CSV table of C-alpha atoms in Angstrom, one decimal:
chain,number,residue,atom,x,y,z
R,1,UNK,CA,12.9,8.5,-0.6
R,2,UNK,CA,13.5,5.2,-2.3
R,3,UNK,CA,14.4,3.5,-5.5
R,4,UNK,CA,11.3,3.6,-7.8
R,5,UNK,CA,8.9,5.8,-6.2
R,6,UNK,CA,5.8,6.2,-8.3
R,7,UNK,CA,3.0,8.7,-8.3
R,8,UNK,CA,0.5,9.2,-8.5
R,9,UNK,CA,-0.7,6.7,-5.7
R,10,UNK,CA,-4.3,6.0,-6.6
R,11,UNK,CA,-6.0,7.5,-9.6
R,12,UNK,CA,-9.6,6.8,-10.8
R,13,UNK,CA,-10.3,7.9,-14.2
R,14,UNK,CA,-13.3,7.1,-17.0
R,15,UNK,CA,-13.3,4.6,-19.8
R,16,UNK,CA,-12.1,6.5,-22.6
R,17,UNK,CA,-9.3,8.9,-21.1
R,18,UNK,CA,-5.7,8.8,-21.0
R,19,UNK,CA,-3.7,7.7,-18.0
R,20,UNK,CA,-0.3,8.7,-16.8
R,21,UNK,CA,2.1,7.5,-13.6
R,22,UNK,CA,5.2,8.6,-13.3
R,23,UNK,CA,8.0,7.2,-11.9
R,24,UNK,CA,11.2,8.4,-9.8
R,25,UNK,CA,14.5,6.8,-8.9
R,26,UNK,CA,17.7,7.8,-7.4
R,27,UNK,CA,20.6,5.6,-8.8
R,28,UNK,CA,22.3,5.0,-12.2
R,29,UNK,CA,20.2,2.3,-14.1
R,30,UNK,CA,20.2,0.0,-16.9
R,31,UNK,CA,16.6,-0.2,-17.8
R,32,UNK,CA,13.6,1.0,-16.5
R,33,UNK,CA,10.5,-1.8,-16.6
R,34,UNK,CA,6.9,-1.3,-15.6
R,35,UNK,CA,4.6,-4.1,-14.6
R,36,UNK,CA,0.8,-4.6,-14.0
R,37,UNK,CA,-0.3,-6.3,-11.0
R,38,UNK,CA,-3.9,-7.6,-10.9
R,39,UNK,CA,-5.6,-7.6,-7.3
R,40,UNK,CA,-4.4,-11.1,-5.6
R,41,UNK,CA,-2.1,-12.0,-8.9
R,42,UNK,CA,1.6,-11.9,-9.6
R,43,UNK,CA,3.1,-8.9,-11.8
R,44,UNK,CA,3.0,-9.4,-15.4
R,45,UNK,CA,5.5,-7.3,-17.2
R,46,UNK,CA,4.2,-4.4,-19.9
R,47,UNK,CA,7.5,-2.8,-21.4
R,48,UNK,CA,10.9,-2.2,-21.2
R,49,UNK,CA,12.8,0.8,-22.3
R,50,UNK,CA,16.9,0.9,-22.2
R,51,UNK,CA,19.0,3.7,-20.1
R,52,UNK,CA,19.8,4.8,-24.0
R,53,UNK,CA,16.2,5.5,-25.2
R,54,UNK,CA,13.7,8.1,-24.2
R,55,UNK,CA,10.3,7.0,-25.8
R,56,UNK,CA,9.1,3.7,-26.2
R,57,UNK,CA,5.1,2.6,-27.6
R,58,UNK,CA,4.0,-0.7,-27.2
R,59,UNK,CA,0.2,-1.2,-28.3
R,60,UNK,CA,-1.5,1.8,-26.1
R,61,UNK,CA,1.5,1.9,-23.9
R,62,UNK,CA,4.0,4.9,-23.9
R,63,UNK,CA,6.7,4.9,-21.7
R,64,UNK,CA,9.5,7.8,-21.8
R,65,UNK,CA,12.8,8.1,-19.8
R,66,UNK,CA,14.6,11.1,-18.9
R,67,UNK,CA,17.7,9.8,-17.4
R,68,UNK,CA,18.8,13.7,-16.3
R,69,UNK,CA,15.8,13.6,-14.1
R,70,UNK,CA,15.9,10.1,-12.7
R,71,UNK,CA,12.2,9.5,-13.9
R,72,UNK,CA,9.8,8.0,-16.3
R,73,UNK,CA,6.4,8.3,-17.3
R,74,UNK,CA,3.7,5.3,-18.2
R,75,UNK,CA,0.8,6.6,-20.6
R,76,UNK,CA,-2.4,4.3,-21.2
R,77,UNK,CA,-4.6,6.1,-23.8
R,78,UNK,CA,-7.9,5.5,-24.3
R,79,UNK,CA,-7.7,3.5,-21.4
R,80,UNK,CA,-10.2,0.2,-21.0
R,81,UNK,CA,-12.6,-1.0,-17.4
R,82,UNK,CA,-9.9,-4.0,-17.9
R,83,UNK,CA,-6.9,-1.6,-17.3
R,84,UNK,CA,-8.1,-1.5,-13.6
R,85,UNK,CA,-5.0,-2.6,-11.9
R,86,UNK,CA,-2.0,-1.6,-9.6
R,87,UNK,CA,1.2,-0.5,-12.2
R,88,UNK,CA,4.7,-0.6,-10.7
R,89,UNK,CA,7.8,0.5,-11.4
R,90,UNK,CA,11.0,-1.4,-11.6
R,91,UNK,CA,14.7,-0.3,-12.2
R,92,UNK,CA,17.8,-2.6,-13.0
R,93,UNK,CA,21.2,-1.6,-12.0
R,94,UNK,CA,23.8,-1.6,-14.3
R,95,UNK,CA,25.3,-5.1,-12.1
R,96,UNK,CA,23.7,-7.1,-10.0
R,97,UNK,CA,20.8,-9.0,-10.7
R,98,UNK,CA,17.7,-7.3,-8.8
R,99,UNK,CA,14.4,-5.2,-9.7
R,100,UNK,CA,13.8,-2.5,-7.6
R,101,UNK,CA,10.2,-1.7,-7.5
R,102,UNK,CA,8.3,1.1,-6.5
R,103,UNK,CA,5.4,1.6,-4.4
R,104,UNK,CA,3.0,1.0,-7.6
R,105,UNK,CA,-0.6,3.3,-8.7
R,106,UNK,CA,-3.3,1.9,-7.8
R,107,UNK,CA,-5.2,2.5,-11.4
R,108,UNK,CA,-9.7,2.2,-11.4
R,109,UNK,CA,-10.9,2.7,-14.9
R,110,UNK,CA,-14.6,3.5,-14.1
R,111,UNK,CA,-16.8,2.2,-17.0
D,1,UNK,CA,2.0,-19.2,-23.5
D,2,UNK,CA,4.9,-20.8,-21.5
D,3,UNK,CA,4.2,-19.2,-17.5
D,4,UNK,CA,5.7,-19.7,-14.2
D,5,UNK,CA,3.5,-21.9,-12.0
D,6,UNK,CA,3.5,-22.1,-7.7
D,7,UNK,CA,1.9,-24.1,-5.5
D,8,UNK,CA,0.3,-24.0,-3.1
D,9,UNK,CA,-1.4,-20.8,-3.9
D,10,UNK,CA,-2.4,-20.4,0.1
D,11,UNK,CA,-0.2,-22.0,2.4
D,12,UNK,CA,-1.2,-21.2,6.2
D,13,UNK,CA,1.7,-22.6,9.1
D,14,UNK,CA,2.2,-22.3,12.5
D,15,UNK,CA,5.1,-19.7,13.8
D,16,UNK,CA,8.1,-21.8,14.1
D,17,UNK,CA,7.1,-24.4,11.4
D,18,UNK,CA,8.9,-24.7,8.2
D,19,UNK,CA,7.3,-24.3,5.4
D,20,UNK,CA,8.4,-25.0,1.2
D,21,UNK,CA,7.4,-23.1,-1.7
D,22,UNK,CA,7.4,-24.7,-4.4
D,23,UNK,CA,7.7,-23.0,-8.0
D,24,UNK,CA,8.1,-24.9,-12.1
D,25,UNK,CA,9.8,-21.5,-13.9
D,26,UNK,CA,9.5,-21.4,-17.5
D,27,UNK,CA,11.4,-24.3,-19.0
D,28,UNK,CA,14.1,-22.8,-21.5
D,29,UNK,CA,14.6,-20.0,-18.7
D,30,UNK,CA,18.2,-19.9,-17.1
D,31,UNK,CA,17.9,-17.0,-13.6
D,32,UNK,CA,15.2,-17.7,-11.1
D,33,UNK,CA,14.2,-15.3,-8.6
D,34,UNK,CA,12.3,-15.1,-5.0
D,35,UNK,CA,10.5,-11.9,-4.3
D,36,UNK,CA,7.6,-10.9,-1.9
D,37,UNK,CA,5.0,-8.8,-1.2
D,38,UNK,CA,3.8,-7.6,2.5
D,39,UNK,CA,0.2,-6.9,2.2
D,40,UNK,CA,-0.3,-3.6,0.7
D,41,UNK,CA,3.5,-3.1,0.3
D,42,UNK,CA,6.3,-3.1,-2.7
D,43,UNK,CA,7.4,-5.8,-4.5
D,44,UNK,CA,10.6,-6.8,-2.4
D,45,UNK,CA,13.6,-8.9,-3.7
D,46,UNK,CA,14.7,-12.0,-2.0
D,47,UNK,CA,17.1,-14.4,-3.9
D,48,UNK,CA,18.5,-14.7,-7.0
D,49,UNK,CA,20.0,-18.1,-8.7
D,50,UNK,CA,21.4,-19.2,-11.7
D,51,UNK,CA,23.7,-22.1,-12.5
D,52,UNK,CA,22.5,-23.7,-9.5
D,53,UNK,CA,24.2,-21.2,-6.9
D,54,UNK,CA,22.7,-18.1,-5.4
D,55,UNK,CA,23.7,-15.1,-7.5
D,56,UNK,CA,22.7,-12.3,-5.3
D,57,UNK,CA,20.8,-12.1,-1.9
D,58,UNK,CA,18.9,-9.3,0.0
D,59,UNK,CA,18.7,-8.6,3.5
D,60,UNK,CA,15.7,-10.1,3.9
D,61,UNK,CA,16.8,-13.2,2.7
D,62,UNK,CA,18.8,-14.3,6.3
D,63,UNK,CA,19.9,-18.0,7.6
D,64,UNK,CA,15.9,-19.0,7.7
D,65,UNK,CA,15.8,-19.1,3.8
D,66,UNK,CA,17.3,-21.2,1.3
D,67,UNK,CA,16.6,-22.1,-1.9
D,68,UNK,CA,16.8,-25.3,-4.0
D,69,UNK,CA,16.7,-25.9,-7.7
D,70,UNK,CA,16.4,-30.1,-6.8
D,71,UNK,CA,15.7,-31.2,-10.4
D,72,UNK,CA,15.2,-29.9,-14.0
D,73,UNK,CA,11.8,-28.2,-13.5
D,74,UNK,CA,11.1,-26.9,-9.8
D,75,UNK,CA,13.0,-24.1,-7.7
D,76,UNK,CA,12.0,-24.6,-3.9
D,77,UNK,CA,12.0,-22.1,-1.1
D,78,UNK,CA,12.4,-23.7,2.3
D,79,UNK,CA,11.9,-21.2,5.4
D,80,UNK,CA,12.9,-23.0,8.2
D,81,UNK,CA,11.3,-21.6,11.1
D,82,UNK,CA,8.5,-19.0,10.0
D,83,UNK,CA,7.5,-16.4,11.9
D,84,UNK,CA,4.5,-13.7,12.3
D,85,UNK,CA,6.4,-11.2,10.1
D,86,UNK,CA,7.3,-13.8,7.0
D,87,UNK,CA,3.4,-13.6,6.4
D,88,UNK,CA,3.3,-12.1,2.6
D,89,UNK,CA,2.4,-13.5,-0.9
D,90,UNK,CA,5.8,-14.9,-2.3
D,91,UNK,CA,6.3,-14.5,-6.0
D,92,UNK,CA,9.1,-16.3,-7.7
D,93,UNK,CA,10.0,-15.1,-11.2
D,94,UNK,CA,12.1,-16.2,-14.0
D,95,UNK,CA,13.9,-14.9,-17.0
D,96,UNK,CA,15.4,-15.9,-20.5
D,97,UNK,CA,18.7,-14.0,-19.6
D,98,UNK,CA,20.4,-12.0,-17.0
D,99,UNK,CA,19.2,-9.3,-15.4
D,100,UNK,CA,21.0,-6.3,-16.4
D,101,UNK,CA,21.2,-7.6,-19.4
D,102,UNK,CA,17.3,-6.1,-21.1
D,103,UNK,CA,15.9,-9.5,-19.9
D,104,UNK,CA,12.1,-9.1,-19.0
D,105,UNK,CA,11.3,-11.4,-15.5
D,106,UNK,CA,8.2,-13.5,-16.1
D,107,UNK,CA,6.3,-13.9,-12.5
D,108,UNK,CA,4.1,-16.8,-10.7
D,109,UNK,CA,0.8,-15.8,-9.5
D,110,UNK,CA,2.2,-16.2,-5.9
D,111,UNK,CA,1.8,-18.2,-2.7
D,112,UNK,CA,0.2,-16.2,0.1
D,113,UNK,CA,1.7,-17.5,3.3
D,114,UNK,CA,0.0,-16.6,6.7
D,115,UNK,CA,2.2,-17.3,9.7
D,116,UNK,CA,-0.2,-17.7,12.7
């Protein structure tokens, strides 16, 4: 397995409902970051949440940590045809200065 | 809203060419980085640079790469002789502070190079 593995890998849902990917890593981290990645464009960055906080809401974004269990979750309620996007995953080590991302979920909102 | 812009947004070269990537980060923005993206892989991490030295590499990032931060605005990456497998869209990213340090990167839209 590698750093920042997320699942599900695809998942199509309807206008309306709520969405959830989690993520999985194996080292210590820093922060946990998820990104959105539009077909063809570069990663634009959604949230943050620190290796010292468990829940974090931004807008219709919920992100929680548990740091015992090496994972995170990324909710998306009452989630939007726009949504339609691949989501990643990225962890920052305590040193050093790069993102590990995961594999991403591949996210259809169908209207 | 201040973004990172690279050019060209499709750059297609001949195996054994070199080719430059050119990239204008966000302008109060001190740590630059190089990632890429293999066709329907992750998000990989090349170079980082700050101060105008390389901070970290990866393993990808071998004696074909450099990087060049030539004046004030653009941060450049030269490889010097491409081949098949360095086809992938390159993203370069910048950020206010260090990473590690709860500093969000703020990414390009990419250059997709195809190595033929």
């Amino acid at each position: 397995s590698q750093q920042g593995e997320e699942d599900p890998q695809a998942l199509s849902i309807q206008e309306g409902e709520n969405a959830t990917m989690n993520c999985s890593y194996k080292t210590s981290i820093n922060n946990l970051q998820w990104y959105r990645q539009n077909s063809g464009r570069g990663l634009v960055h959604l949230i943050l949440i620190r290796s010292n906080e468990r829940e974090k809401h931004s807008g219709r974004l919920r992100v929680t940590l548990d740091t015992s269990k090496k994972s995170s979750s990324l909710l998306i309620t009452a989630s939007r045809a726009a949504d339609t996007a691949s989501y990643f995953c990225a962890t920052e080590p305590y040193s050093g200065s790069r993102l590990t991302f995961g594999e991403g979920t591949q996210l259809t909102v169908n209207p | 809203e201040p973004e990172v812009t690279q050019t060209p947004s499709h750059q297609v070269t001949q195996m054994g060419q070199e080719v430059i990537l050119r990239c204008v980060p966000i302008s109060n923005h001190l740590y630059f980085y190089w990632y890429r993206q293999i066709l329907g892989q992750k998000v990989e991490f090349l170079v980082s640079f700050y101060n105008n030295e390389i901070s970290e590499k990866s393993e990808i990032f071998d004696d074909q790469f450099s990087v060049e931060r030539p004046d004030g605005s653009n941060f450049t990456l030269k490889i010097r002789s491409t081949k098949l497998e360095d086809s992938a869209m390159y993203f370069c990213a910048s950020s206010l502070g260090p990473a590690g340090y709860n500093s969000p990167l703020h990414f390009g839209n990419g250059t997709r190079l195809t190595v033929t």
